[in-house]
GROMACS .gro file of C-alpha atoms in nm:
model
  156
    1MET     CA    1  12.710  -2.572   7.180
    2SER     CA    2  13.021  -2.383   7.200
    3GLN     CA    3  13.095  -2.065   7.364
    4SER     CA    4  13.226  -1.904   7.035
    5ASP     CA    5  13.065  -1.832   6.711
    6ASP     CA    6  13.248  -2.122   6.558
    7PRO     CA    7  13.017  -2.449   6.604
    8ASN     CA    8  13.322  -2.672   6.570
    9ALA     CA    9  13.549  -2.480   6.823
   10PRO     CA   10  13.692  -2.720   7.089
   11LEU     CA   11  13.488  -2.755   7.409
   12PRO     CA   12  13.637  -2.753   7.741
   13ARG     CA   13  13.665  -3.098   7.885
   14MET     CA   14  13.555  -3.249   8.210
   15GLU     CA   15  13.409  -3.553   8.347
   16LYS     CA   16  13.066  -3.516   8.489
   17ASP     CA   17  13.152  -3.610   8.859
   18ALA     CA   18  13.439  -3.345   8.840
   19ALA     CA   19  13.163  -3.091   8.710
   20VAL     CA   20  12.937  -3.175   9.007
   21LYS     CA   21  13.243  -3.148   9.272
   22TRP     CA   22  13.311  -2.805   9.096
   23ALA     CA   23  12.962  -2.691   9.137
   24GLU     CA   24  12.920  -2.805   9.503
   25ASP     CA   25  13.238  -2.633   9.591
   26TYR     CA   26  13.167  -2.321   9.410
   27THR     CA   27  12.823  -2.286   9.565
   28ALA     CA   28  12.988  -2.361   9.904
   29TYR     CA   29  13.229  -2.074   9.821
   30MET     CA   30  12.965  -1.841   9.761
   31ALA     CA   31  12.792  -1.919  10.076
   32ARG     CA   32  13.116  -1.872  10.275
   33LEU     CA   33  13.178  -1.553  10.104
   34THR     CA   34  12.829  -1.436  10.232
   35ASP     CA   35  12.821  -1.587  10.549
   36VAL     CA   36  12.516  -1.801  10.507
   37GLU     CA   37  12.484  -2.171  10.560
   38LEU     CA   38  12.353  -2.436  10.293
   39ILE     CA   39  12.094  -2.707  10.330
   40PRO     CA   40  12.278  -3.000  10.168
   41SER     CA   41  11.959  -3.191  10.118
   42THR     CA   42  11.820  -2.932   9.883
   43ALA     CA   43  12.103  -2.980   9.636
   44LYS     CA   44  11.976  -3.090   9.288
   45VAL     CA   45  12.203  -3.194   8.986
   46ASN     CA   46  12.078  -3.155   8.644
   47PHE     CA   47  12.260  -3.245   8.339
   48GLU     CA   48  12.128  -3.101   8.026
   49ALA     CA   49  12.180  -3.137   7.646
   50CYS     CA   50  12.379  -2.873   7.461
   51VAL     CA   51  12.153  -2.708   7.180
   52GLY     CA   52  12.305  -2.525   6.907
   53GLN     CA   53  12.193  -2.203   6.745
   54ASN     CA   54  11.985  -2.411   6.473
   55ASP     CA   55  11.849  -2.662   6.761
   56GLU     CA   56  12.118  -2.918   6.685
   57VAL     CA   57  12.215  -3.155   6.958
   58ALA     CA   58  12.502  -3.363   6.943
   59GLU     CA   59  12.559  -3.702   6.973
   60ASP     CA   60  12.907  -3.691   7.137
   61GLY     CA   61  12.828  -3.692   7.515
   62ARG     CA   62  12.852  -3.308   7.554
   63TYR     CA   63  12.674  -3.162   7.835
   64SER     CA   64  12.588  -2.874   8.036
   65LEU     CA   65  12.544  -2.882   8.425
   66PHE     CA   66  12.293  -2.675   8.605
   67TYR     CA   67  12.330  -2.731   8.992
   68TYR     CA   68  12.150  -2.563   9.270
   69VAL     CA   69  12.135  -2.580   9.662
   70ARG     CA   70  11.920  -2.364   9.885
   71SER     CA   71  12.005  -2.161  10.218
   72PRO     CA   72  11.765  -2.104  10.506
   73ALA     CA   73  11.900  -1.753  10.510
   74PRO     CA   74  11.600  -1.490  10.597
   75VAL     CA   75  11.498  -1.252  10.344
   76THR     CA   76  11.627  -0.972  10.580
   77GLU     CA   77  11.973  -1.116  10.453
   78HIS     CA   78  11.921  -1.146  10.092
   79THR     CA   79  12.016  -0.799  10.000
   80SER     CA   80  12.336  -0.836  10.186
   81VAL     CA   81  12.435  -1.152  10.017
   82VAL     CA   82  12.368  -1.019   9.671
   83ARG     CA   83  12.561  -0.701   9.738
   84THR     CA   84  12.844  -0.904   9.858
   85LEU     CA   85  12.855  -1.139   9.569
   86ARG     CA   86  12.820  -0.846   9.329
   87ARG     CA   87  13.126  -0.697   9.476
   88GLU     CA   88  13.335  -0.987   9.519
   89LEU     CA   89  13.272  -1.174   9.197
   90ALA     CA   90  13.301  -0.877   8.993
   91GLN     CA   91  13.689  -0.839   9.126
   92GLN     CA   92  13.742  -1.203   9.040
   93GLY     CA   93  13.639  -1.172   8.651
   94TYR     CA   94  13.262  -1.227   8.663
   95GLU     CA   95  13.019  -0.995   8.463
   96VAL     CA   96  12.714  -0.895   8.662
   97THR     CA   97  12.433  -1.007   8.409
   98GLY     CA   98  12.147  -0.947   8.667
   99TYR     CA   99  12.099  -0.754   8.982
  100ARG     CA  100  11.820  -0.666   9.222
  101GLU     CA  101  11.814  -0.619   9.606
  102PHE     CA  102  11.521  -0.753   9.807
  103GLN     CA  103  11.205  -0.568   9.814
  104ASP     CA  104  10.926  -0.830   9.885
  105ALA     CA  105  10.783  -1.146   9.720
  106TYR     CA  106  10.730  -0.985   9.406
  107ALA     CA  107  11.045  -0.810   9.380
  108SER     CA  108  11.290  -1.044   9.536
  109ALA     CA  109  11.678  -1.062   9.553
  110VAL     CA  110  11.874  -1.157   9.210
  111PHE     CA  111  12.245  -1.182   9.146
  112ARG     CA  112  12.350  -1.324   8.828
  113ALA     CA  113  12.692  -1.325   8.661
  114ARG     CA  114  12.905  -1.503   8.419
  115ASN     CA  115  13.279  -1.564   8.414
  116LYS     CA  116  13.422  -1.374   8.114
  117LYS     CA  117  13.705  -1.643   8.077
  118ASN     CA  118  13.528  -1.957   8.080
  119SER     CA  119  13.143  -1.885   8.045
  120TYR     CA  120  13.056  -2.035   8.389
  121ARG     CA  121  12.750  -1.860   8.518
  122VAL     CA  122  12.652  -1.821   8.873
  123THR     CA  123  12.325  -1.716   9.054
  124ALA     CA  124  12.182  -1.624   9.398
  125GLU     CA  125  11.818  -1.537   9.421
  126THR     CA  126  11.522  -1.552   9.632
  127VAL     CA  127  11.295  -1.838   9.563
  128GLY     CA  128  10.970  -1.958   9.698
  129SER     CA  129  10.630  -1.732   9.737
  130GLY     CA  130  10.638  -1.687  10.112
  131ARG     CA  131  10.275  -1.760  10.116
  132THR     CA  132  10.298  -2.142  10.066
  133ASN     CA  133  10.667  -2.202  10.053
  134PRO     CA  134  10.906  -2.026  10.274
  135GLN     CA  135  11.134  -1.803  10.097
  136ARG     CA  136  11.487  -1.923  10.082
  137LEU     CA  137  11.811  -1.816   9.922
  138SER     CA  138  11.902  -2.019   9.594
  139PHE     CA  139  12.283  -2.063   9.489
  140SER     CA  140  12.327  -2.210   9.160
  141VAL     CA  141  12.579  -2.249   8.895
  142ARG     CA  142  12.565  -2.366   8.513
  143THR     CA  143  12.873  -2.480   8.339
  144PRO     CA  144  12.910  -2.392   7.947
  145CYS     CA  145  12.888  -2.704   7.715
  146MET     CA  146  13.163  -2.937   7.821
  147LEU     CA  147  13.266  -3.254   7.669
  148PRO     CA  148  13.386  -3.563   7.868
  149PRO     CA  149  13.753  -3.656   7.835
  150GLY     CA  150  13.830  -3.884   7.561
  151ALA     CA  151  13.515  -3.834   7.366
  152LYS     CA  152  13.551  -3.739   7.000
  153GLN     CA  153  13.397  -3.409   6.939
  154GLN     CA  154  13.124  -3.414   6.671
  155GLN     CA  155  13.175  -3.163   6.417
  156PHE     CA  156  12.897  -2.956   6.225
   0.00000   0.00000   0.00000
């Protein structure tokens, strides 16, 4: 539930609306860094429960946000995108946790990274089969477990 080994460590606090705004801004930032467009109508916001090491779920309002939006960038640009993100975000405190350059529909482009300071995770990857769905580039972010301001953090 928290980012440390202590299940009762204080969680970062942020209103859900502010978390969505950050996610929108950060995926737009990743798109600008890589010089690609986004398709706003594809944006999806998913708030998820925080599940602890022993499958416990708190009832204090804590959440994790998973947000993604797609880009129409052709697959010929996907390798360039993940290369740029790997280079730029590593310089900004992100640890690369997954990386692959685009090869084909079965070995598509993937970039995953985690911010070492706050545990925010970002991803850019090829999505779609190419046969029935066009292959697009998806930018996504996931927050660590967060608590709304004013909520009393449940202890375990």
